[in-house]
Amino acid sequence: MKIRAWGALAVAAVVSVPVLAHWRGGVQGKPVFTEQAQTREIQASILTSGTMVYEHQALLSPEIIGRVQRVLVREGDRVEKGQILLQLDDETLRAEVQQQQAVVAQQRTAVERQQVELAAARRQARRMDQLFDARLIDARMHEQENQAAQVAGITLQSAREQLRQSMAQLEQVQQRQAKATVRAPMSGVVVALAIKEGETAVPSASGIAGSSLLTIADPATLITEVNVDEADIPRVQVGQQAAVFAAGDPDAAVRAEVVHIALTPRVPTPGVPVTGRNYTVRLRFEADSRLTLRPGMSCRAEIYTVTAADALAVPLQAVLSSNSETADPGSREAGQSYVYVSEGNLALRRVVTTGLSDDRYQQIRSGLAVGDRVIVGPYRELRHLRNGDPLRVPEEPRQ
């Protein structure tokens, strides 16, 4: 009997040790990390992407066909409005101008000749009037002379119209010749030079793209154009702050401001399936932020739509919902939101009311107090945690 009693005590001791350690949060507790609930600024944002462009730029293309005779600028040169940038070969156009000038001169001579003939015809008609009044000529001869004067007047008018037509044609040829000299339409910097001396510049035609000559832009007008989904565009307003992250330096945020929101969605690219409607939003950088950026860079942007200052917040992964078995931590699926708080090495479930969130933190409107330590991971433990579960927390909890 004594042997059996001692055996029973030994078995009870073996069983009681892990159980006691379990309830005291010893090695049998679930290993978790905690973080203090603190007040911080929460900024709700819209994530989007786009490209950096110049707000004020001019893409120059030829208006006439011609061989590039001279290129007078280089990429990076600063130019002033009206400055000559390049010259196309205008030898043929000069010949056309000279030919048309000769036609105009001929028409002027014809007008002068008709003026003389009209004056002579009118004098002759007046003499015929006098002779007819004196009954020295018959009515037929008198009528012929009057008709001749009328015809001379009509001929003069026709010559003048032909002169106007020739002068208009001369002006058209001169305008075409002037287009052989490409001038800067605005002051700025040559940011792209797409043609060389000796190459042929071809203007655009119906459905056919022409040659690109060069691009002038104002470097002070560098902006970002981003595409905002139709579901998010109602929350975007002019004047909202934004952070832009260039692809070349994705960790450096450049502050910007919303300056323009398109009224109509972007026109889809032909041949590309339409998955949704996007609106173009322009973000203007702060004055001291443009120096490290370049046009054409791709970027992502966060547009801050709502800000909550001094908001009690916890990490996103700490917030669960009543249907978390099928949802990731921090998800916004329907259900009651709650967190687990570590108290006395036990996990205590706290129902909370959530507010704004950013990419890291969730605002807690009720259910927690500043300083409460919420369990933030690891997720493999957090997703299976139950109220009252024992915990094994590191001696120095995460801050």
Tab-separated table of C-alpha atoms in Angstrom:
chain	number	residue	atom	x	y	z
A	1	MET	CA	0.000	0.000	0.000
A	2	LYS	CA	2.829	2.401	0.854
A	3	ILE	CA	4.481	1.721	-2.494
A	4	ARG	CA	1.257	2.513	-4.317
A	5	ALA	CA	0.780	5.732	-2.287
A	6	TRP	CA	4.306	6.951	-3.066
A	7	GLY	CA	3.753	6.145	-6.751
A	8	ALA	CA	0.550	8.168	-6.837
A	9	LEU	CA	2.296	11.137	-5.224
A	10	ALA	CA	5.126	10.948	-7.763
A	11	VAL	CA	2.700	10.965	-10.692
A	12	ALA	CA	0.800	13.918	-9.176
A	13	ALA	CA	4.034	15.846	-8.742
A	14	VAL	CA	5.079	15.242	-12.355
A	15	VAL	CA	1.704	16.405	-13.646
A	16	SER	CA	1.439	19.422	-11.335
A	17	VAL	CA	4.801	20.950	-12.294
A	18	PRO	CA	3.965	21.827	-15.963
A	19	VAL	CA	0.426	22.810	-14.980
A	20	LEU	CA	1.720	25.179	-12.317
A	21	ALA	CA	4.324	26.552	-14.698
A	22	HIS	CA	1.611	26.911	-17.343
A	23	TRP	CA	-0.588	29.115	-15.146
A	24	ARG	CA	2.328	31.192	-13.947
A	25	GLY	CA	3.388	32.104	-17.459
A	26	GLY	CA	6.516	30.018	-17.382
A	27	VAL	CA	8.087	28.202	-20.273
A	28	GLN	CA	4.730	26.754	-21.238
A	29	GLY	CA	3.231	30.230	-21.984
A	30	LYS	CA	2.846	31.364	-25.576
A	31	PRO	CA	5.802	33.469	-26.723
A	32	VAL	CA	4.543	36.903	-27.821
A	33	PHE	CA	5.720	40.448	-28.346
A	34	THR	CA	3.981	43.482	-26.909
A	35	GLU	CA	3.945	47.181	-27.574
A	36	GLN	CA	2.597	50.092	-25.569
A	37	ALA	CA	-0.488	51.950	-26.727
A	38	GLN	CA	0.625	55.541	-27.238
A	39	THR	CA	-0.693	58.803	-28.633
A	40	ARG	CA	0.605	59.798	-32.015
A	41	GLU	CA	-0.484	61.554	-35.197
A	42	ILE	CA	-2.489	59.351	-37.543
A	43	GLN	CA	-2.878	60.403	-41.149
A	44	ALA	CA	-5.348	58.503	-43.307
A	45	SER	CA	-3.967	58.371	-46.816
A	46	ILE	CA	-4.615	57.190	-50.351
A	47	LEU	CA	-1.843	55.201	-52.004
A	48	THR	CA	-1.288	55.837	-55.678
A	49	SER	CA	1.432	55.945	-58.316
A	50	GLY	CA	2.406	58.146	-61.210
A	51	THR	CA	5.170	59.931	-63.073
A	52	MET	CA	7.069	63.166	-62.635
A	53	VAL	CA	6.541	65.668	-65.440
A	54	TYR	CA	7.029	69.342	-66.189
A	55	GLU	CA	3.858	71.352	-65.806
A	56	HIS	CA	5.077	73.924	-68.334
A	57	GLN	CA	6.824	72.396	-71.312
A	58	ALA	CA	6.704	72.614	-75.092
A	59	LEU	CA	7.335	69.681	-77.414
A	60	LEU	CA	8.444	71.151	-80.730
A	61	SER	CA	7.803	69.375	-84.021
A	62	PRO	CA	8.280	70.653	-87.590
A	63	GLU	CA	5.446	72.328	-89.461
A	64	ILE	CA	7.128	71.807	-92.833
A	65	ILE	CA	9.297	69.076	-94.272
A	66	GLY	CA	12.951	69.922	-94.617
A	67	ARG	CA	16.505	68.885	-93.914
A	68	VAL	CA	17.993	70.175	-90.664
A	69	GLN	CA	20.643	72.669	-91.713
A	70	ARG	CA	21.805	73.926	-88.315
A	71	VAL	CA	21.160	73.072	-84.681
A	72	LEU	CA	21.990	76.097	-82.560
A	73	VAL	CA	21.383	74.687	-79.048
A	74	ARG	CA	22.408	71.705	-76.972
A	75	GLU	CA	20.551	69.724	-74.357
A	76	GLY	CA	20.678	71.611	-71.063
A	77	ASP	CA	20.993	75.068	-72.663
A	78	ARG	CA	18.787	77.818	-71.295
A	79	VAL	CA	16.854	79.669	-74.003
A	80	GLU	CA	14.656	82.745	-74.135
A	81	LYS	CA	11.312	83.114	-75.842
A	82	GLY	CA	11.787	83.888	-79.542
A	83	GLN	CA	15.376	82.616	-79.672
A	84	ILE	CA	16.354	80.679	-82.810
A	85	LEU	CA	16.870	77.010	-81.960
A	86	LEU	CA	17.466	75.347	-85.311
A	87	GLN	CA	17.269	76.080	-89.004
A	88	LEU	CA	15.765	73.901	-91.711
A	89	ASP	CA	16.951	74.081	-95.308
A	90	ASP	CA	14.740	76.727	-96.958
A	91	GLU	CA	16.384	76.990	-100.365
A	92	THR	CA	13.287	75.737	-102.177
A	93	LEU	CA	11.069	78.024	-100.152
A	94	ARG	CA	13.255	81.019	-100.943
A	95	ALA	CA	12.858	80.244	-104.641
A	96	GLU	CA	9.085	80.015	-104.203
A	97	VAL	CA	9.079	83.374	-102.425
A	98	GLN	CA	11.031	84.994	-105.233
A	99	GLN	CA	8.730	83.471	-107.833
A	100	GLN	CA	5.648	84.711	-106.012
A	101	GLN	CA	7.176	88.150	-105.556
A	102	ALA	CA	7.597	88.309	-109.349
A	103	VAL	CA	3.931	87.347	-109.803
A	104	VAL	CA	2.918	90.132	-107.413
A	105	ALA	CA	5.038	92.592	-109.333
A	106	GLN	CA	3.370	91.530	-112.577
A	107	GLN	CA	-0.056	91.943	-111.032
A	108	ARG	CA	0.826	95.421	-109.789
A	109	THR	CA	1.924	96.341	-113.337
A	110	ALA	CA	-1.306	94.942	-114.703
A	111	VAL	CA	-3.288	97.052	-112.242
A	112	GLU	CA	-1.373	100.186	-113.216
A	113	ARG	CA	-1.956	99.414	-116.914
A	114	GLN	CA	-5.663	98.944	-116.347
A	115	GLN	CA	-5.808	102.183	-114.405
A	116	VAL	CA	-4.318	103.995	-117.410
A	117	GLU	CA	-6.692	102.239	-119.790
A	118	LEU	CA	-9.675	103.063	-117.602
A	119	ALA	CA	-8.691	106.715	-117.468
A	120	ALA	CA	-8.351	106.806	-121.277
A	121	ALA	CA	-11.681	105.024	-121.753
A	122	ARG	CA	-13.451	107.483	-119.465
A	123	ARG	CA	-11.965	110.453	-121.342
A	124	GLN	CA	-13.078	108.932	-124.619
A	125	ALA	CA	-16.549	108.326	-123.207
A	126	ARG	CA	-16.826	111.971	-122.150
A	127	ARG	CA	-15.873	113.129	-125.655
A	128	MET	CA	-18.446	110.788	-127.127
A	129	ASP	CA	-21.027	112.257	-124.774
A	130	GLN	CA	-20.257	115.732	-126.118
A	131	LEU	CA	-20.379	114.586	-129.741
A	132	PHE	CA	-23.625	112.717	-129.100
A	133	ASP	CA	-25.150	115.798	-127.497
A	134	ALA	CA	-24.094	117.790	-130.580
A	135	ARG	CA	-25.705	115.051	-132.719
A	136	LEU	CA	-22.385	114.441	-134.483
A	137	ILE	CA	-22.418	110.670	-133.775
A	138	ASP	CA	-25.173	108.147	-133.647
A	139	ALA	CA	-26.432	106.331	-130.548
A	140	ARG	CA	-24.720	103.050	-131.422
A	141	MET	CA	-21.228	104.585	-131.435
A	142	HIS	CA	-22.019	106.495	-128.228
A	143	GLU	CA	-23.130	103.303	-126.497
A	144	GLN	CA	-20.039	101.402	-127.637
A	145	GLU	CA	-17.714	103.972	-126.067
A	146	ASN	CA	-19.629	103.946	-122.787
A	147	GLN	CA	-19.500	100.155	-122.688
A	148	ALA	CA	-15.758	100.256	-123.339
A	149	ALA	CA	-15.320	102.494	-120.295
A	150	GLN	CA	-17.397	100.119	-118.173
A	151	VAL	CA	-15.372	97.124	-119.356
A	152	ALA	CA	-12.148	98.955	-118.503
A	153	GLY	CA	-13.438	99.525	-114.973
A	154	ILE	CA	-14.381	95.862	-114.553
A	155	THR	CA	-11.007	94.778	-115.927
A	156	LEU	CA	-9.261	97.053	-113.404
A	157	GLN	CA	-11.286	95.545	-110.569
A	158	SER	CA	-10.371	92.030	-111.742
A	159	ALA	CA	-6.688	92.995	-111.888
A	160	ARG	CA	-6.874	94.304	-108.333
A	161	GLU	CA	-8.465	91.050	-107.123
A	162	GLN	CA	-5.743	89.065	-108.850
A	163	LEU	CA	-3.158	91.275	-107.132
A	164	ARG	CA	-4.746	90.577	-103.730
A	165	GLN	CA	-4.723	86.852	-104.471
A	166	SER	CA	-1.063	86.948	-105.492
A	167	MET	CA	-0.155	88.919	-102.361
A	168	ALA	CA	-2.001	86.349	-100.192
A	169	GLN	CA	-0.120	83.527	-101.888
A	170	LEU	CA	3.136	85.409	-101.329
A	171	GLU	CA	2.289	85.762	-97.630
A	172	GLN	CA	1.586	82.033	-97.367
A	173	VAL	CA	4.926	81.167	-98.943
A	174	GLN	CA	6.707	83.631	-96.668
A	175	GLN	CA	5.021	82.070	-93.631
A	176	ARG	CA	6.155	78.625	-94.761
A	177	GLN	CA	9.670	79.987	-95.177
A	178	ALA	CA	9.510	81.487	-91.677
A	179	LYS	CA	8.610	78.036	-90.305
A	180	ALA	CA	11.976	76.794	-91.518
A	181	THR	CA	13.429	78.832	-88.652
A	182	VAL	CA	12.392	77.150	-85.391
A	183	ARG	CA	12.171	79.572	-82.466
A	184	ALA	CA	11.582	79.011	-78.760
A	185	PRO	CA	7.868	79.448	-77.867
A	186	MET	CA	8.763	79.989	-74.207
A	187	SER	CA	11.697	80.651	-71.941
A	188	GLY	CA	13.178	77.588	-70.302
A	189	VAL	CA	15.739	74.830	-70.653
A	190	VAL	CA	16.247	72.418	-73.548
A	191	VAL	CA	15.508	69.120	-71.799
A	192	ALA	CA	15.525	66.910	-74.894
A	193	LEU	CA	17.091	67.222	-78.346
A	194	ALA	CA	15.739	64.556	-80.684
A	195	ILE	CA	17.203	65.498	-84.084
A	196	LYS	CA	20.625	66.149	-85.594
A	197	GLU	CA	22.021	68.213	-88.422
A	198	GLY	CA	21.464	66.531	-91.777
A	199	GLU	CA	18.380	64.599	-90.705
A	200	THR	CA	15.047	65.267	-92.362
A	201	ALA	CA	12.291	66.762	-90.263
A	202	VAL	CA	8.840	65.515	-91.224
A	203	PRO	CA	5.608	67.173	-89.980
A	204	SER	CA	2.727	65.140	-88.619
A	205	ALA	CA	-0.059	64.077	-90.969
A	206	SER	CA	-3.450	62.482	-90.463
A	207	GLY	CA	-2.811	59.351	-88.428
A	208	ILE	CA	0.951	59.551	-88.973
A	209	ALA	CA	3.275	60.885	-86.277
A	210	GLY	CA	5.928	63.290	-87.458
A	211	SER	CA	9.440	64.030	-86.259
A	212	SER	CA	10.167	65.382	-82.802
A	213	LEU	CA	12.680	68.220	-82.767
A	214	LEU	CA	13.276	69.162	-79.138
A	215	THR	CA	11.542	69.830	-75.837
A	216	ILE	CA	11.730	73.010	-73.777
A	217	ALA	CA	10.552	73.080	-70.178
A	218	ASP	CA	10.582	75.313	-67.137
A	219	PRO	CA	12.519	73.335	-64.492
A	220	ALA	CA	10.755	75.237	-61.726
A	221	THR	CA	7.448	73.581	-62.680
A	222	LEU	CA	8.331	69.937	-61.976
A	223	ILE	CA	5.256	68.155	-60.630
A	224	THR	CA	3.946	64.643	-60.188
A	225	GLU	CA	0.898	63.342	-62.033
A	226	VAL	CA	-0.674	60.396	-60.229
A	227	ASN	CA	-3.661	58.216	-61.058
A	228	VAL	CA	-6.338	58.035	-58.373
A	229	ASP	CA	-9.017	55.361	-58.515
A	230	GLU	CA	-12.620	56.479	-58.896
A	231	ALA	CA	-13.429	54.968	-55.491
A	232	ASP	CA	-10.865	57.231	-53.787
A	233	ILE	CA	-11.199	60.448	-55.806
A	234	PRO	CA	-14.103	61.857	-53.689
A	235	ARG	CA	-11.728	62.047	-50.706
A	236	VAL	CA	-9.086	64.052	-52.563
A	237	GLN	CA	-9.195	67.848	-52.343
A	238	VAL	CA	-6.982	70.658	-53.596
A	239	GLY	CA	-4.630	71.784	-50.839
A	240	GLN	CA	-4.174	68.379	-49.182
A	241	GLN	CA	-0.637	67.385	-48.269
A	242	ALA	CA	1.110	64.420	-49.840
A	243	ALA	CA	4.366	62.486	-49.671
A	244	VAL	CA	6.044	61.394	-52.889
A	245	PHE	CA	8.567	58.546	-53.051
A	246	ALA	CA	10.678	58.414	-56.207
A	247	ALA	CA	11.636	55.000	-57.570
A	248	GLY	CA	15.295	55.961	-57.393
A	249	ASP	CA	15.092	56.636	-53.646
A	250	PRO	CA	11.974	54.866	-52.357
A	251	ASP	CA	12.749	55.577	-48.695
A	252	ALA	CA	13.025	59.362	-49.031
A	253	ALA	CA	9.694	61.187	-48.839
A	254	VAL	CA	9.336	64.464	-50.698
A	255	ARG	CA	6.554	66.695	-49.447
A	256	ALA	CA	4.025	67.911	-51.988
A	257	GLU	CA	0.579	69.462	-52.240
A	258	VAL	CA	-2.489	68.650	-54.340
A	259	VAL	CA	-2.903	71.506	-56.848
A	260	HIS	CA	-5.234	70.050	-59.489
A	261	ILE	CA	-7.826	67.291	-59.801
A	262	ALA	CA	-9.036	66.269	-63.239
A	263	LEU	CA	-12.762	66.640	-63.858
A	264	THR	CA	-12.940	63.665	-66.212
A	265	PRO	CA	-11.263	60.240	-66.058
A	266	ARG	CA	-8.185	59.427	-68.089
A	267	VAL	CA	-8.768	58.210	-71.622
A	268	PRO	CA	-7.797	54.503	-71.739
A	269	THR	CA	-4.947	53.481	-73.997
A	270	PRO	CA	-6.230	51.751	-77.152
A	271	GLY	CA	-5.798	47.995	-76.968
A	272	VAL	CA	-5.333	47.957	-73.180
A	273	PRO	CA	-8.173	46.304	-71.183
A	274	VAL	CA	-10.011	48.778	-68.949
A	275	THR	CA	-9.994	47.572	-65.330
A	276	GLY	CA	-11.295	50.781	-63.746
A	277	ARG	CA	-11.505	54.512	-64.116
A	278	ASN	CA	-8.675	56.701	-62.887
A	279	TYR	CA	-8.452	60.453	-62.460
A	280	THR	CA	-5.268	62.463	-62.887
A	281	VAL	CA	-4.208	64.400	-59.791
A	282	ARG	CA	-1.300	66.843	-59.895
A	283	LEU	CA	1.036	67.215	-56.927
A	284	ARG	CA	3.369	70.213	-56.700
A	285	PHE	CA	6.609	69.803	-54.769
A	286	GLU	CA	7.909	72.161	-52.153
A	287	ALA	CA	10.407	74.696	-53.484
A	288	ASP	CA	13.460	72.999	-51.964
A	289	SER	CA	12.527	69.460	-53.035
A	290	ARG	CA	12.880	69.553	-56.820
A	291	LEU	CA	16.662	69.412	-57.047
A	292	THR	CA	16.942	65.650	-56.521
A	293	LEU	CA	14.078	64.754	-58.875
A	294	ARG	CA	13.941	64.319	-62.636
A	295	PRO	CA	11.085	64.237	-65.153
A	296	GLY	CA	10.029	60.798	-66.267
A	297	MET	CA	10.782	59.203	-62.899
A	298	SER	CA	8.121	56.806	-61.714
A	299	CYS	CA	6.977	57.247	-58.146
A	300	ARG	CA	4.412	56.306	-55.573
A	301	ALA	CA	2.550	58.848	-53.496
A	302	GLU	CA	0.510	59.046	-50.325
A	303	ILE	CA	-2.180	61.713	-50.319
A	304	TYR	CA	-3.173	62.517	-46.751
A	305	THR	CA	-6.936	62.961	-46.657
A	306	VAL	CA	-7.650	63.135	-42.885
A	307	THR	CA	-5.361	63.787	-39.903
A	308	ALA	CA	-5.957	62.936	-36.245
A	309	ALA	CA	-3.508	64.593	-33.848
A	310	ASP	CA	-2.697	62.975	-30.485
A	311	ALA	CA	-4.675	59.867	-31.327
A	312	LEU	CA	-4.318	56.771	-29.161
A	313	ALA	CA	-2.918	54.169	-31.535
A	314	VAL	CA	-1.579	50.629	-31.691
A	315	PRO	CA	0.149	48.718	-34.509
A	316	LEU	CA	-2.194	47.495	-37.239
A	317	GLN	CA	-1.333	43.840	-36.678
A	318	ALA	CA	-2.563	44.064	-33.087
A	319	VAL	CA	-6.164	44.733	-34.130
A	320	LEU	CA	-8.243	41.646	-34.832
A	321	SER	CA	-11.894	41.141	-35.700
A	322	SER	CA	-14.476	38.558	-34.794
A	323	ASN	CA	-13.928	36.886	-38.168
A	324	SER	CA	-10.114	36.976	-37.986
A	325	GLU	CA	-9.968	33.297	-38.778
A	326	THR	CA	-10.325	34.348	-42.434
A	327	ALA	CA	-8.882	37.849	-42.191
A	328	ASP	CA	-5.413	39.284	-41.752
A	329	PRO	CA	-4.604	41.432	-38.705
A	330	GLY	CA	-5.703	45.021	-39.226
A	331	SER	CA	-8.237	44.086	-41.919
A	332	ARG	CA	-11.452	46.113	-42.169
A	333	GLU	CA	-13.814	43.215	-42.657
A	334	ALA	CA	-17.157	43.391	-40.907
A	335	GLY	CA	-16.987	42.221	-37.307
A	336	GLN	CA	-16.192	43.327	-33.788
A	337	SER	CA	-12.683	44.698	-33.408
A	338	TYR	CA	-10.582	43.692	-30.439
A	339	VAL	CA	-7.014	43.438	-29.177
A	340	TYR	CA	-5.218	41.285	-26.642
A	341	VAL	CA	-3.617	43.068	-23.713
A	342	SER	CA	-0.845	41.477	-21.658
A	343	GLU	CA	-1.590	41.680	-17.935
A	344	GLY	CA	0.193	39.463	-15.424
A	345	ASN	CA	1.479	37.256	-18.248
A	346	LEU	CA	-2.081	36.530	-19.319
A	347	ALA	CA	-3.771	37.499	-22.606
A	348	LEU	CA	-6.890	39.539	-21.906
A	349	ARG	CA	-9.240	40.332	-24.754
A	350	ARG	CA	-10.364	43.971	-25.043
A	351	VAL	CA	-13.099	45.052	-27.423
A	352	VAL	CA	-12.113	48.352	-29.039
A	353	THR	CA	-13.605	51.002	-31.283
A	354	THR	CA	-11.315	51.901	-34.167
A	355	GLY	CA	-10.853	55.156	-36.068
A	356	LEU	CA	-8.351	56.306	-38.658
A	357	SER	CA	-5.396	54.234	-39.765
A	358	ASP	CA	-2.227	54.702	-41.749
A	359	ASP	CA	0.184	52.138	-43.122
A	360	ARG	CA	1.463	51.209	-39.642
A	361	TYR	CA	-0.930	52.254	-36.886
A	362	GLN	CA	-4.637	52.048	-36.060
A	363	GLN	CA	-6.412	54.705	-34.029
A	364	ILE	CA	-8.288	53.369	-30.995
A	365	ARG	CA	-11.245	55.526	-29.971
A	366	SER	CA	-12.295	53.437	-26.966
A	367	GLY	CA	-11.365	50.246	-25.143
A	368	LEU	CA	-7.716	51.018	-24.337
A	369	ALA	CA	-5.713	53.488	-22.284
A	370	VAL	CA	-2.303	55.009	-22.792
A	371	GLY	CA	0.357	52.597	-21.591
A	372	ASP	CA	-1.630	49.387	-22.095
A	373	ARG	CA	0.587	46.699	-23.578
A	374	VAL	CA	-1.054	45.097	-26.572
A	375	ILE	CA	0.123	41.893	-28.159
A	376	VAL	CA	1.477	42.536	-31.649
A	377	GLY	CA	2.820	39.149	-32.668
A	378	PRO	CA	4.041	36.824	-33.854
A	379	TYR	CA	0.999	36.271	-36.024
A	380	ARG	CA	1.176	32.490	-35.766
A	381	GLU	CA	0.511	32.864	-32.016
A	382	LEU	CA	-1.765	35.899	-32.211
A	383	ARG	CA	-4.239	34.313	-34.599
A	384	HIS	CA	-4.814	31.361	-32.235
A	385	LEU	CA	-4.745	33.332	-28.985
A	386	ARG	CA	-7.692	33.019	-26.585
A	387	ASN	CA	-8.797	35.098	-23.626
A	388	GLY	CA	-6.876	34.048	-20.515
A	389	ASP	CA	-4.092	32.229	-22.342
A	390	PRO	CA	-0.757	32.329	-20.464
A	391	LEU	CA	2.029	34.290	-22.124
A	392	ARG	CA	5.789	34.285	-22.253
A	393	VAL	CA	6.834	37.893	-22.838
A	394	PRO	CA	10.472	38.982	-23.322
A	395	GLU	CA	11.980	40.872	-20.413
A	396	GLU	CA	12.278	44.028	-22.565
A	397	PRO	CA	8.998	44.394	-24.478
A	398	ARG	CA	9.069	46.111	-27.840
A	399	GLN	CA	8.470	49.889	-27.784
